[in-house]
PDB file of C-alpha atoms in Angstrom:
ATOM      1  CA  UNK A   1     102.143  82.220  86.422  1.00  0.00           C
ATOM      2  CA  UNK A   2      99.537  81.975  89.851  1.00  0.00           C
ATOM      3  CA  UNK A   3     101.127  80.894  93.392  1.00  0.00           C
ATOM      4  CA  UNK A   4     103.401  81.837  95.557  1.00  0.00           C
ATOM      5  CA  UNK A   5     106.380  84.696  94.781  1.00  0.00           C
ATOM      6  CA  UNK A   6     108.218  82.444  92.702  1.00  0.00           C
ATOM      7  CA  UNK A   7     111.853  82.038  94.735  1.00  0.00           C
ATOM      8  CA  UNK A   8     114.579  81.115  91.959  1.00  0.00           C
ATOM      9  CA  UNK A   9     115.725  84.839  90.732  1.00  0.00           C
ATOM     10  CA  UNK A  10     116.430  85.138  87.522  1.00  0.00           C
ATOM     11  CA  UNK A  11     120.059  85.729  87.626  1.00  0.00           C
ATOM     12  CA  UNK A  12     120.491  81.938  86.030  1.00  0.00           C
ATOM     13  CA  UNK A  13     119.216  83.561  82.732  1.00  0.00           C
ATOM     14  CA  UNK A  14     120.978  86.695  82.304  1.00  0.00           C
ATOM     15  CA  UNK A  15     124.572  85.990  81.943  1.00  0.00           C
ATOM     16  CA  UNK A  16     122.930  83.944  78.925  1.00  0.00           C
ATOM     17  CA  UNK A  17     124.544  85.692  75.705  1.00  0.00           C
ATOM     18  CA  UNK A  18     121.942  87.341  73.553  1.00  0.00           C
ATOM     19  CA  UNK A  19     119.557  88.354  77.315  1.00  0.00           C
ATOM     20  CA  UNK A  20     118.918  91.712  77.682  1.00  0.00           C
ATOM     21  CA  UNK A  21     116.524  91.552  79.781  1.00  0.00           C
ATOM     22  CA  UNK A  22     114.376  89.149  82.805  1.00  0.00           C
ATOM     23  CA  UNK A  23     112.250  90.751  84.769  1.00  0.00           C
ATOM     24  CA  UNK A  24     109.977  89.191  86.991  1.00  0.00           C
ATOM     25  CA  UNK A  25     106.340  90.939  87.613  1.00  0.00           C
ATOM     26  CA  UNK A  26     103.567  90.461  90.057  1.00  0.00           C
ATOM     27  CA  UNK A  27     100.193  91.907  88.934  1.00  0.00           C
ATOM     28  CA  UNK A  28      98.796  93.964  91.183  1.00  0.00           C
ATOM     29  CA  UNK A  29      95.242  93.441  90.975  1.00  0.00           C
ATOM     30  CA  UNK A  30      95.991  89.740  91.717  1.00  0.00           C
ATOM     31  CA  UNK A  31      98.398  88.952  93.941  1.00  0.00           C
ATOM     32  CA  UNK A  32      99.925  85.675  93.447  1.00  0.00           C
ATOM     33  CA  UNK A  33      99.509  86.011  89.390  1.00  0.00           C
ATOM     34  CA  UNK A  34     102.981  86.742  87.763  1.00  0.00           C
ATOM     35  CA  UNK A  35     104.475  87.632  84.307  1.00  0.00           C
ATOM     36  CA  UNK A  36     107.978  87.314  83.211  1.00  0.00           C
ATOM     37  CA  UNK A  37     109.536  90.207  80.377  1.00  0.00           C
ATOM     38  CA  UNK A  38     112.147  88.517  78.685  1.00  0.00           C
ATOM     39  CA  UNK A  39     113.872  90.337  75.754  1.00  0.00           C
ATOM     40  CA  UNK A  40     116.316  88.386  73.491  1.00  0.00           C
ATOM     41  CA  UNK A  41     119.006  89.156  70.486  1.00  0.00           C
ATOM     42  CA  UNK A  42     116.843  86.795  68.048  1.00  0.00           C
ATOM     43  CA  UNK A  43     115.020  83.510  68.050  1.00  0.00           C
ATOM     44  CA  UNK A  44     118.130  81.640  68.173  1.00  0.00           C
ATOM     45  CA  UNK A  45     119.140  82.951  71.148  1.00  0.00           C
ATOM     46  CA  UNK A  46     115.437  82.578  72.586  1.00  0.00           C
ATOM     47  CA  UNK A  47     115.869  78.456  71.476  1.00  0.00           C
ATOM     48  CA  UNK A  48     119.422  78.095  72.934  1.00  0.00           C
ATOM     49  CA  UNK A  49     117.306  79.703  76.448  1.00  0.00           C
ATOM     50  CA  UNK A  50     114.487  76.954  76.111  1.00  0.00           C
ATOM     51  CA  UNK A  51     116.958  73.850  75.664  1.00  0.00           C
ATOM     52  CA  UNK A  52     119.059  74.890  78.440  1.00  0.00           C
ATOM     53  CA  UNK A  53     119.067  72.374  81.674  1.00  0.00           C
ATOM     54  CA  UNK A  54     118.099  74.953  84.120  1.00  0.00           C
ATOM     55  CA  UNK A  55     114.687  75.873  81.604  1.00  0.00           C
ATOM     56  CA  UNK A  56     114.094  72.437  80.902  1.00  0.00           C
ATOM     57  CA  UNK A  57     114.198  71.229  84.975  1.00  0.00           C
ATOM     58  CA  UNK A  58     111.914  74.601  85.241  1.00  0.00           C
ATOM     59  CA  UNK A  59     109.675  73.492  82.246  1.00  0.00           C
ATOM     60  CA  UNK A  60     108.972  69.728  83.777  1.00  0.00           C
ATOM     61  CA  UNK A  61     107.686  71.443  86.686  1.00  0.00           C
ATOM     62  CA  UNK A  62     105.009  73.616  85.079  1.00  0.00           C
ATOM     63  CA  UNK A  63     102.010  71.838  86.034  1.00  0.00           C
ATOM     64  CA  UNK A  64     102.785  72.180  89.639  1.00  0.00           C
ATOM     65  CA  UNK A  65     104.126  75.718  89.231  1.00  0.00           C
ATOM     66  CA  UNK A  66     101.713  77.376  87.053  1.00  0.00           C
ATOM     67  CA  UNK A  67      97.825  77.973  87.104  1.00  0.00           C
ATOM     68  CA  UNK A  68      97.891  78.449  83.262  1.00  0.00           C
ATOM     69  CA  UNK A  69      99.832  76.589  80.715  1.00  0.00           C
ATOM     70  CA  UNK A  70     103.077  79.156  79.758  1.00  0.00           C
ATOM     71  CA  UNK A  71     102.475  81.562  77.103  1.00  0.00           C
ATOM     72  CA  UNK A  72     104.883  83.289  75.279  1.00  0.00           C
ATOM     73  CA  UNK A  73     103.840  86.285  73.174  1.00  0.00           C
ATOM     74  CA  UNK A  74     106.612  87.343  70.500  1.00  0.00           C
ATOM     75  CA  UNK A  75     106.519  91.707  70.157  1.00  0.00           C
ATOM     76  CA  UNK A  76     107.991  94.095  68.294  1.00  0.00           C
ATOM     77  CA  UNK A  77     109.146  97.385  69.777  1.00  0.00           C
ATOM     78  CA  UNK A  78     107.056 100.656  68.268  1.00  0.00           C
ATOM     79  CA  UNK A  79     109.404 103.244  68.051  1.00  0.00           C
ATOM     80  CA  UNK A  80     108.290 106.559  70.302  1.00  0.00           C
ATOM     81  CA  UNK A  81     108.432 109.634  68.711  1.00  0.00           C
ATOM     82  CA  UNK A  82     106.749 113.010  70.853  1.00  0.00           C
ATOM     83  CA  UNK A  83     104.422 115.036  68.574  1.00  0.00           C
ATOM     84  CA  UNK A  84     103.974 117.548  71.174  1.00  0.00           C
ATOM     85  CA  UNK A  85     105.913 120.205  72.660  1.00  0.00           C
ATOM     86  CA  UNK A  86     106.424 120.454  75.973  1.00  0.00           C
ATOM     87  CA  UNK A  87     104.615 122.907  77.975  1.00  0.00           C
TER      88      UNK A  87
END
Protein backbone atom coordinates (compact mmCIF):
# COMPACT_ATOMS: atom_id res chain seq x y z
CA UNK A 1 0.00 0.00 0.00
CA UNK A 2 1.65 3.76 -1.31
CA UNK A 3 -0.01 7.17 0.05
CA UNK A 4 -0.64 8.76 2.85
CA UNK A 5 -0.39 7.02 6.67
CA UNK A 6 -3.40 5.16 6.18
CA UNK A 7 -5.93 6.67 9.15
CA UNK A 8 -8.53 3.74 9.99
CA UNK A 9 -6.47 1.68 12.86
CA UNK A 10 -6.85 -1.60 12.82
CA UNK A 11 -8.71 -2.14 15.94
CA UNK A 12 -11.98 -3.05 13.57
CA UNK A 13 -10.08 -6.36 12.83
CA UNK A 14 -8.83 -7.63 15.99
CA UNK A 15 -11.69 -8.38 18.18
CA UNK A 16 -12.36 -10.68 14.98
CA UNK A 17 -12.21 -14.38 16.52
CA UNK A 18 -9.39 -16.39 15.07
CA UNK A 19 -6.90 -12.57 14.77
CA UNK A 20 -3.90 -12.75 16.43
CA UNK A 21 -2.38 -10.33 15.02
CA UNK A 22 -2.70 -6.62 12.63
CA UNK A 23 -0.01 -4.70 12.47
CA UNK A 24 0.36 -1.91 10.32
CA UNK A 25 4.06 -1.10 8.80
CA UNK A 26 5.59 1.77 6.98
CA UNK A 27 8.80 0.91 5.06
CA UNK A 28 11.39 2.92 5.80
CA UNK A 29 13.25 3.34 2.75
CA UNK A 30 9.97 4.64 1.22
CA UNK A 31 7.94 6.59 3.07
CA UNK A 32 4.42 6.50 2.09
CA UNK A 33 4.74 2.56 1.04
CA UNK A 34 3.00 0.33 3.72
CA UNK A 35 2.55 -3.41 4.59
CA UNK A 36 0.01 -4.94 6.78
CA UNK A 37 1.09 -8.46 9.07
CA UNK A 38 -1.96 -10.18 9.60
CA UNK A 39 -1.82 -13.62 11.34
CA UNK A 40 -4.99 -15.81 11.45
CA UNK A 41 -6.28 -19.27 13.25
CA UNK A 42 -6.83 -20.88 9.60
CA UNK A 43 -8.18 -19.99 6.21
CA UNK A 44 -11.60 -19.98 7.43
CA UNK A 45 -11.09 -17.49 9.70
CA UNK A 46 -8.93 -15.47 7.01
CA UNK A 47 -12.42 -15.84 4.55
CA UNK A 48 -14.90 -14.88 7.34
CA UNK A 49 -12.14 -11.46 7.56
CA UNK A 50 -12.46 -10.85 3.66
CA UNK A 51 -16.44 -11.07 3.52
CA UNK A 52 -16.85 -8.88 6.39
CA UNK A 53 -18.62 -5.27 5.61
CA UNK A 54 -15.90 -3.24 7.03
CA UNK A 55 -13.14 -5.35 4.43
CA UNK A 56 -15.43 -5.30 1.71
CA UNK A 57 -16.22 -1.13 2.00
CA UNK A 58 -12.15 -1.17 2.41
CA UNK A 59 -11.72 -3.53 -0.66
CA UNK A 60 -14.08 -1.24 -3.14
CA UNK A 61 -11.80 1.46 -2.38
CA UNK A 62 -8.50 -0.11 -3.44
CA UNK A 63 -7.89 1.59 -6.57
CA UNK A 64 -7.95 4.91 -4.93
CA UNK A 65 -6.11 3.65 -1.84
CA UNK A 66 -3.41 1.59 -3.15
CA UNK A 67 -0.46 2.10 -5.70
CA UNK A 68 -0.33 -1.73 -6.26
CA UNK A 69 -3.13 -4.14 -6.53
CA UNK A 70 -3.28 -6.03 -2.73
CA UNK A 71 -1.19 -8.97 -2.33
CA UNK A 72 -1.50 -11.43 0.12
CA UNK A 73 1.36 -13.88 0.68
CA UNK A 74 0.27 -17.08 2.80
CA UNK A 75 3.65 -18.22 5.32
CA UNK A 76 4.45 -20.70 7.47
CA UNK A 77 6.31 -20.04 10.70
CA UNK A 78 10.08 -21.81 10.78
CA UNK A 79 10.55 -22.86 14.09
CA UNK A 80 13.91 -21.13 15.81
CA UNK A 81 16.10 -23.27 17.44
CA UNK A 82 19.87 -21.57 18.74
CA UNK A 83 22.80 -23.82 17.70
CA UNK A 84 25.15 -21.70 19.51
CA UNK A 85 26.02 -21.04 22.95
CA UNK A 86 26.05 -17.95 24.26
CA UNK A 87 29.19 -16.20 24.87
Amino acid sequence: MTGPHPKRRPGAVRPEEGCFDYTPFELLEEPGTFYVRETWADQEALDFHLATPHFQAFAARFADLLAEPIRLIPLREVPFTATAEPA
